[in-house]
Amino acid sequence: SQTIHQWPATLVQPVGSPLSLECTVEGTSNPNLYWYRQAAGRGLQLLFYSVGIGQISSEVPQNLSASRPQDRQFILSSKKLLLSDSGFYLCAWTLLADLTDTQYFGPGTRLTVL
Amino acid sequence: TQLLEQSPQFLSIQEGENLTVYCNSSSVFSSLQWYRQEPGEGPVLLVTVVTGGEVKKLKRLTFQFGDARKDSSLHITAAQPGDTGLYLCAGAASGTYKYIFGTGTRLKVLA
């Protein structure tokens, strides 16, 4: 069966520090991968998505970036964090090139920037 | 820009009551999904609707996709405390691999 991992689960970082969040998927090949950010009790904001290795589509201009160095690995990074980067970061995957397919979400990373 | 607005934003009801959550947009979506999310966890899919006018039932939950595929509703019959959570709709954006999420409805069912 397929499994999605995210780490770390919780992170507290000072303003201006770098960031690296990792997401890996097991049990499938060539998934579509997504990074979302969620404010408390609100909907999800799509940040990046990838349909293949090295292919990244950015949805919002910001100080965040994403990379997909391997088929089942998706990394979210920042060189300098802002207070507004605080939130709950979720990674998700879908298998088929079919938008009726289920999105499976990871457990999320709670990021607090102080 | 495709947007999905959910209403109400918050809902607190007594156990046994019925409720409806709405998900509206001015854009057409190729499919629409409903998720429920518990605090500190990722959303979990409840249903996907694809055809305009489609109605799907999942026990006490009834989901409907609008005829024009611009809106959807979730109706819960005889709500229970276990239904408490954040309900999210998500539309598949036409011509892309993107999903647009709604603003969310936080439901609390009191025993």
PDB file of N, CA and C in Angstrom, chain A residues 5-10 35 88-91 105-110, chain B residues 40-42:
ATOM      1  N   HIS A   5       5.070  10.316   3.838  1.00  0.00           N
ATOM      2  CA  HIS A   5       5.737  10.766   5.048  1.00  0.00           C
ATOM      3  C   HIS A   5       6.109  12.236   4.926  1.00  0.00           C
ATOM      4  N   GLN A   6       6.033  12.934   6.048  1.00  0.00           N
ATOM      5  CA  GLN A   6       6.509  14.304   6.120  1.00  0.00           C
ATOM      6  C   GLN A   6       7.334  14.459   7.388  1.00  0.00           C
ATOM      7  N   TRP A   7       8.384  15.218   7.272  1.00  0.00           N
ATOM      8  CA  TRP A   7       9.129  15.581   8.478  1.00  0.00           C
ATOM      9  C   TRP A   7       9.827  16.912   8.301  1.00  0.00           C
ATOM     10  N   PRO A   8      10.036  17.622   9.419  1.00  0.00           N
ATOM     11  CA  PRO A   8       9.630  17.220  10.761  1.00  0.00           C
ATOM     12  C   PRO A   8       8.143  17.432  10.984  1.00  0.00           C
ATOM     13  N   ALA A   9       7.620  16.958  12.083  1.00  0.00           N
ATOM     14  CA  ALA A   9       6.208  17.140  12.410  1.00  0.00           C
ATOM     15  C   ALA A   9       5.947  18.549  12.936  1.00  0.00           C
ATOM     16  N   THR A  10       6.899  19.060  13.675  1.00  0.00           N
ATOM     17  CA  THR A  10       6.786  20.393  14.257  1.00  0.00           C
ATOM     18  C   THR A  10       8.117  21.103  14.142  1.00  0.00           C
ATOM     19  N   TRP A  35       2.448  20.685  -2.614  1.00  0.00           N
ATOM     20  CA  TRP A  35       2.660  21.328  -1.321  1.00  0.00           C
ATOM     21  C   TRP A  35       1.547  22.346  -1.105  1.00  0.00           C
ATOM     22  N   PHE A  88       0.503  25.483   8.726  1.00  0.00           N
ATOM     23  CA  PHE A  88       0.511  24.021   8.680  1.00  0.00           C
ATOM     24  C   PHE A  88       0.760  23.623   7.231  1.00  0.00           C
ATOM     25  N   TYR A  89       1.886  22.959   6.984  1.00  0.00           N
ATOM     26  CA  TYR A  89       2.289  22.602   5.630  1.00  0.00           C
ATOM     27  C   TYR A  89       1.939  21.139   5.356  1.00  0.00           C
ATOM     28  N   LEU A  90       1.232  20.945   4.268  1.00  0.00           N
ATOM     29  CA  LEU A  90       0.767  19.609   3.912  1.00  0.00           C
ATOM     30  C   LEU A  90       1.289  19.209   2.543  1.00  0.00           C
ATOM     31  N   CYS A  91       1.770  17.999   2.466  1.00  0.00           N
ATOM     32  CA  CYS A  91       2.179  17.405   1.200  1.00  0.00           C
ATOM     33  C   CYS A  91       1.100  16.415   0.770  1.00  0.00           C
ATOM     34  N   PHE A 105      -3.079  12.840   1.657  1.00  0.00           N
ATOM     35  CA  PHE A 105      -2.297  13.846   2.351  1.00  0.00           C
ATOM     36  C   PHE A 105      -1.374  13.212   3.389  1.00  0.00           C
ATOM     37  N   GLY A 106      -0.232  13.860   3.572  1.00  0.00           N
ATOM     38  CA  GLY A 106       0.666  13.484   4.642  1.00  0.00           C
ATOM     39  C   GLY A 106       0.185  14.021   5.967  1.00  0.00           C
ATOM     40  N   PRO A 107       0.921  13.721   7.054  1.00  0.00           N
ATOM     41  CA  PRO A 107       0.492  14.149   8.393  1.00  0.00           C
ATOM     42  C   PRO A 107       0.719  15.625   8.661  1.00  0.00           C
ATOM     43  N   GLY A 108       1.484  16.304   7.809  1.00  0.00           N
ATOM     44  CA  GLY A 108       1.680  17.740   7.952  1.00  0.00           C
ATOM     45  C   GLY A 108       2.855  18.130   8.828  1.00  0.00           C
ATOM     46  N   THR A 109       3.326  19.363   8.626  1.00  0.00           N
ATOM     47  CA  THR A 109       4.370  19.973   9.458  1.00  0.00           C
ATOM     48  C   THR A 109       3.845  21.295   9.985  1.00  0.00           C
ATOM     49  N   ARG A 110       3.847  21.444  11.284  1.00  0.00           N
ATOM     50  CA  ARG A 110       3.424  22.699  11.919  1.00  0.00           C
ATOM     51  C   ARG A 110       4.649  23.585  12.063  1.00  0.00           C
TER      52      ARG A 110
ATOM     53  N   GLY B  40      -4.594  18.953  13.414  1.00  0.00           N
ATOM     54  CA  GLY B  40      -3.243  18.409  13.377  1.00  0.00           C
ATOM     55  C   GLY B  40      -3.037  17.268  12.409  1.00  0.00           C
ATOM     56  N   GLU B  41      -4.022  17.002  11.570  1.00  0.00           N
ATOM     57  CA  GLU B  41      -3.898  15.917  10.597  1.00  0.00           C
ATOM     58  C   GLU B  41      -4.185  16.432   9.190  1.00  0.00           C
ATOM     59  N   GLY B  42      -3.833  15.609   8.183  1.00  0.00           N
ATOM     60  CA  GLY B  42      -4.170  15.970   6.822  1.00  0.00           C
ATOM     61  C   GLY B  42      -5.630  15.661   6.518  1.00  0.00           C
TER      62      GLY B  42
END
